[in-house]
Amino acid sequence: MTGQSSYLDDADRYVRSVHRGWEGLKNECIDKFGNVYGVCRGSGYSYSALYYKNELTWQLNDTHGIGIVLLAGIEALRLREFFSSQTTQ
Protein backbone atom coordinates (compact mmCIF):
# COMPACT_ATOMS: atom_id res chain seq x y z
CA MET A 1 0.00 0.00 0.00
CA THR A 2 1.30 3.48 -0.81
CA GLY A 3 -0.06 6.76 0.46
CA GLN A 4 -3.74 7.11 -0.31
CA SER A 5 -3.92 4.19 -2.70
CA SER A 6 -3.86 0.47 -2.03
CA TYR A 7 -3.80 -0.89 -5.56
CA LEU A 8 -0.03 -1.17 -6.15
CA ASP A 9 1.50 -4.60 -5.69
CA ASP A 10 5.15 -3.56 -5.65
CA ALA A 11 4.95 -0.31 -3.68
CA ASP A 12 8.69 -0.07 -2.97
CA ARG A 13 9.54 0.25 -6.64
CA TYR A 14 7.06 3.10 -7.10
CA VAL A 15 8.12 4.87 -3.93
CA ARG A 16 11.76 4.79 -5.05
CA SER A 17 10.71 6.22 -8.42
CA VAL A 18 8.85 9.08 -6.74
CA HIS A 19 11.89 9.96 -4.64
CA ARG A 20 14.29 9.71 -7.60
CA GLY A 21 11.98 11.88 -9.70
CA TRP A 22 11.71 14.54 -7.02
CA GLU A 23 15.47 14.57 -6.47
CA GLY A 24 15.94 15.01 -10.22
CA LEU A 25 13.58 17.98 -10.25
CA LYS A 26 15.29 19.56 -7.25
CA ASN A 27 18.79 19.07 -8.67
CA GLU A 28 18.17 19.91 -12.32
CA CYS A 29 15.14 22.20 -12.57
CA ILE A 30 14.90 24.27 -9.38
CA ASP A 31 17.55 26.71 -8.20
CA LYS A 32 18.26 27.80 -4.61
CA PHE A 33 15.79 30.68 -4.99
CA GLY A 34 12.95 28.38 -6.06
CA ASN A 35 13.02 29.33 -9.75
CA VAL A 36 11.73 26.60 -12.06
CA TYR A 37 13.68 26.04 -15.30
CA GLY A 38 12.96 24.09 -18.45
CA VAL A 39 9.17 24.16 -18.77
CA CYS A 40 7.98 25.11 -22.22
CA ARG A 41 5.85 28.21 -22.31
CA GLY A 42 2.23 28.17 -23.29
CA SER A 43 1.72 27.89 -27.00
CA GLY A 44 -0.71 28.20 -29.80
CA TYR A 45 -1.31 25.40 -32.22
CA SER A 46 0.83 24.78 -35.28
CA TYR A 47 1.25 22.09 -37.93
CA SER A 48 4.92 23.00 -38.24
CA ALA A 49 7.49 20.87 -36.43
CA LEU A 50 9.90 23.80 -36.71
CA TYR A 51 7.56 25.95 -34.61
CA TYR A 52 7.81 23.47 -31.74
CA LYS A 53 11.53 22.91 -32.25
CA ASN A 54 12.76 26.47 -32.79
CA GLU A 55 10.16 28.94 -31.64
CA LEU A 56 8.55 27.33 -28.62
CA THR A 57 11.37 27.57 -26.13
CA TRP A 58 11.25 27.22 -22.37
CA GLN A 59 10.56 30.12 -20.06
CA LEU A 60 11.75 30.73 -16.51
CA ASN A 61 8.96 30.23 -13.97
CA ASP A 62 6.28 29.58 -16.56
CA THR A 63 2.96 29.02 -14.81
CA HIS A 64 2.57 25.67 -16.61
CA GLY A 65 5.57 24.38 -14.67
CA ILE A 66 5.24 25.99 -11.27
CA GLY A 67 1.99 24.23 -10.41
CA ILE A 68 3.24 20.86 -11.60
CA VAL A 69 6.47 21.19 -9.61
CA LEU A 70 4.61 22.26 -6.49
CA LEU A 71 2.23 19.32 -6.80
CA ALA A 72 5.14 16.90 -7.28
CA GLY A 73 6.88 18.26 -4.19
CA ILE A 74 3.75 18.10 -2.08
CA GLU A 75 3.02 14.51 -3.09
CA ALA A 76 6.63 13.42 -2.50
CA LEU A 77 6.48 15.02 0.96
CA ARG A 78 3.12 13.39 1.73
CA LEU A 79 4.51 10.02 0.70
CA ARG A 80 7.56 10.48 2.91
CA GLU A 81 5.36 11.53 5.86
CA PHE A 82 3.06 8.56 5.30
CA PHE A 83 5.92 6.08 5.52
CA SER A 84 7.48 7.91 8.48
CA SER A 85 4.20 7.61 10.38
CA GLN A 86 4.03 3.88 9.55
CA THR A 87 7.46 3.22 11.08
CA THR A 88 6.67 5.14 14.29
CA GLN A 89 3.41 3.30 14.99
mmCIF file of C-alpha atoms in Angstrom:
data_model
loop_
_atom_site.group_PDB
_atom_site.id
_atom_site.type_symbol
_atom_site.label_atom_id
_atom_site.label_comp_id
_atom_site.label_asym_id
_atom_site.label_seq_id
_atom_site.Cartn_x
_atom_site.Cartn_y
_atom_site.Cartn_z
ATOM 1 C CA MET A 1 0.000 0.000 0.000
ATOM 2 C CA THR A 2 1.296 3.484 -0.809
ATOM 3 C CA GLY A 3 -0.063 6.757 0.460
ATOM 4 C CA GLN A 4 -3.739 7.115 -0.307
ATOM 5 C CA SER A 5 -3.923 4.194 -2.696
ATOM 6 C CA SER A 6 -3.858 0.473 -2.025
ATOM 7 C CA TYR A 7 -3.803 -0.890 -5.565
ATOM 8 C CA LEU A 8 -0.031 -1.172 -6.146
ATOM 9 C CA ASP A 9 1.497 -4.600 -5.692
ATOM 10 C CA ASP A 10 5.153 -3.563 -5.649
ATOM 11 C CA ALA A 11 4.952 -0.313 -3.682
ATOM 12 C CA ASP A 12 8.691 -0.073 -2.974
ATOM 13 C CA ARG A 13 9.542 0.254 -6.645
ATOM 14 C CA TYR A 14 7.058 3.103 -7.103
ATOM 15 C CA VAL A 15 8.121 4.870 -3.925
ATOM 16 C CA ARG A 16 11.761 4.790 -5.052
ATOM 17 C CA SER A 17 10.707 6.217 -8.418
ATOM 18 C CA VAL A 18 8.851 9.081 -6.742
ATOM 19 C CA HIS A 19 11.888 9.958 -4.645
ATOM 20 C CA ARG A 20 14.291 9.712 -7.596
ATOM 21 C CA GLY A 21 11.983 11.877 -9.705
ATOM 22 C CA TRP A 22 11.713 14.541 -7.025
ATOM 23 C CA GLU A 23 15.473 14.572 -6.469
ATOM 24 C CA GLY A 24 15.942 15.012 -10.217
ATOM 25 C CA LEU A 25 13.582 17.984 -10.250
ATOM 26 C CA LYS A 26 15.294 19.560 -7.253
ATOM 27 C CA ASN A 27 18.790 19.070 -8.666
ATOM 28 C CA GLU A 28 18.171 19.907 -12.320
ATOM 29 C CA CYS A 29 15.145 22.199 -12.567
ATOM 30 C CA ILE A 30 14.896 24.268 -9.384
ATOM 31 C CA ASP A 31 17.550 26.708 -8.196
ATOM 32 C CA LYS A 32 18.259 27.803 -4.609
ATOM 33 C CA PHE A 33 15.787 30.677 -4.993
ATOM 34 C CA GLY A 34 12.950 28.376 -6.058
ATOM 35 C CA ASN A 35 13.017 29.326 -9.753
ATOM 36 C CA VAL A 36 11.730 26.602 -12.062
ATOM 37 C CA TYR A 37 13.675 26.041 -15.295
ATOM 38 C CA GLY A 38 12.964 24.089 -18.452
ATOM 39 C CA VAL A 39 9.168 24.161 -18.769
ATOM 40 C CA CYS A 40 7.981 25.109 -22.217
ATOM 41 C CA ARG A 41 5.854 28.210 -22.313
ATOM 42 C CA GLY A 42 2.226 28.170 -23.293
ATOM 43 C CA SER A 43 1.717 27.889 -27.000
ATOM 44 C CA GLY A 44 -0.711 28.204 -29.802
ATOM 45 C CA TYR A 45 -1.307 25.396 -32.216
ATOM 46 C CA SER A 46 0.829 24.776 -35.285
ATOM 47 C CA TYR A 47 1.255 22.092 -37.929
ATOM 48 C CA SER A 48 4.923 22.999 -38.236
ATOM 49 C CA ALA A 49 7.486 20.872 -36.425
ATOM 50 C CA LEU A 50 9.904 23.805 -36.714
ATOM 51 C CA TYR A 51 7.559 25.946 -34.610
ATOM 52 C CA TYR A 52 7.814 23.475 -31.739
ATOM 53 C CA LYS A 53 11.529 22.914 -32.247
ATOM 54 C CA ASN A 54 12.765 26.471 -32.794
ATOM 55 C CA GLU A 55 10.162 28.942 -31.638
ATOM 56 C CA LEU A 56 8.545 27.325 -28.621
ATOM 57 C CA THR A 57 11.368 27.567 -26.127
ATOM 58 C CA TRP A 58 11.248 27.224 -22.368
ATOM 59 C CA GLN A 59 10.556 30.119 -20.062
ATOM 60 C CA LEU A 60 11.752 30.726 -16.515
ATOM 61 C CA ASN A 61 8.957 30.232 -13.966
ATOM 62 C CA ASP A 62 6.281 29.578 -16.555
ATOM 63 C CA THR A 63 2.958 29.017 -14.814
ATOM 64 C CA HIS A 64 2.571 25.670 -16.614
ATOM 65 C CA GLY A 65 5.570 24.383 -14.670
ATOM 66 C CA ILE A 66 5.245 25.993 -11.271
ATOM 67 C CA GLY A 67 1.989 24.230 -10.406
ATOM 68 C CA ILE A 68 3.242 20.858 -11.596
ATOM 69 C CA VAL A 69 6.472 21.186 -9.614
ATOM 70 C CA LEU A 70 4.607 22.264 -6.490
ATOM 71 C CA LEU A 71 2.232 19.317 -6.796
ATOM 72 C CA ALA A 72 5.138 16.896 -7.281
ATOM 73 C CA GLY A 73 6.882 18.261 -4.189
ATOM 74 C CA ILE A 74 3.746 18.102 -2.080
ATOM 75 C CA GLU A 75 3.020 14.510 -3.093
ATOM 76 C CA ALA A 76 6.634 13.425 -2.501
ATOM 77 C CA LEU A 77 6.483 15.019 0.957
ATOM 78 C CA ARG A 78 3.123 13.387 1.733
ATOM 79 C CA LEU A 79 4.509 10.016 0.695
ATOM 80 C CA ARG A 80 7.563 10.481 2.915
ATOM 81 C CA GLU A 81 5.363 11.527 5.855
ATOM 82 C CA PHE A 82 3.062 8.556 5.296
ATOM 83 C CA PHE A 83 5.918 6.076 5.524
ATOM 84 C CA SER A 84 7.476 7.909 8.478
ATOM 85 C CA SER A 85 4.203 7.614 10.384
ATOM 86 C CA GLN A 86 4.030 3.883 9.546
ATOM 87 C CA THR A 87 7.456 3.223 11.078
ATOM 88 C CA THR A 88 6.673 5.144 14.290
ATOM 89 C CA GLN A 89 3.407 3.295 14.994
#
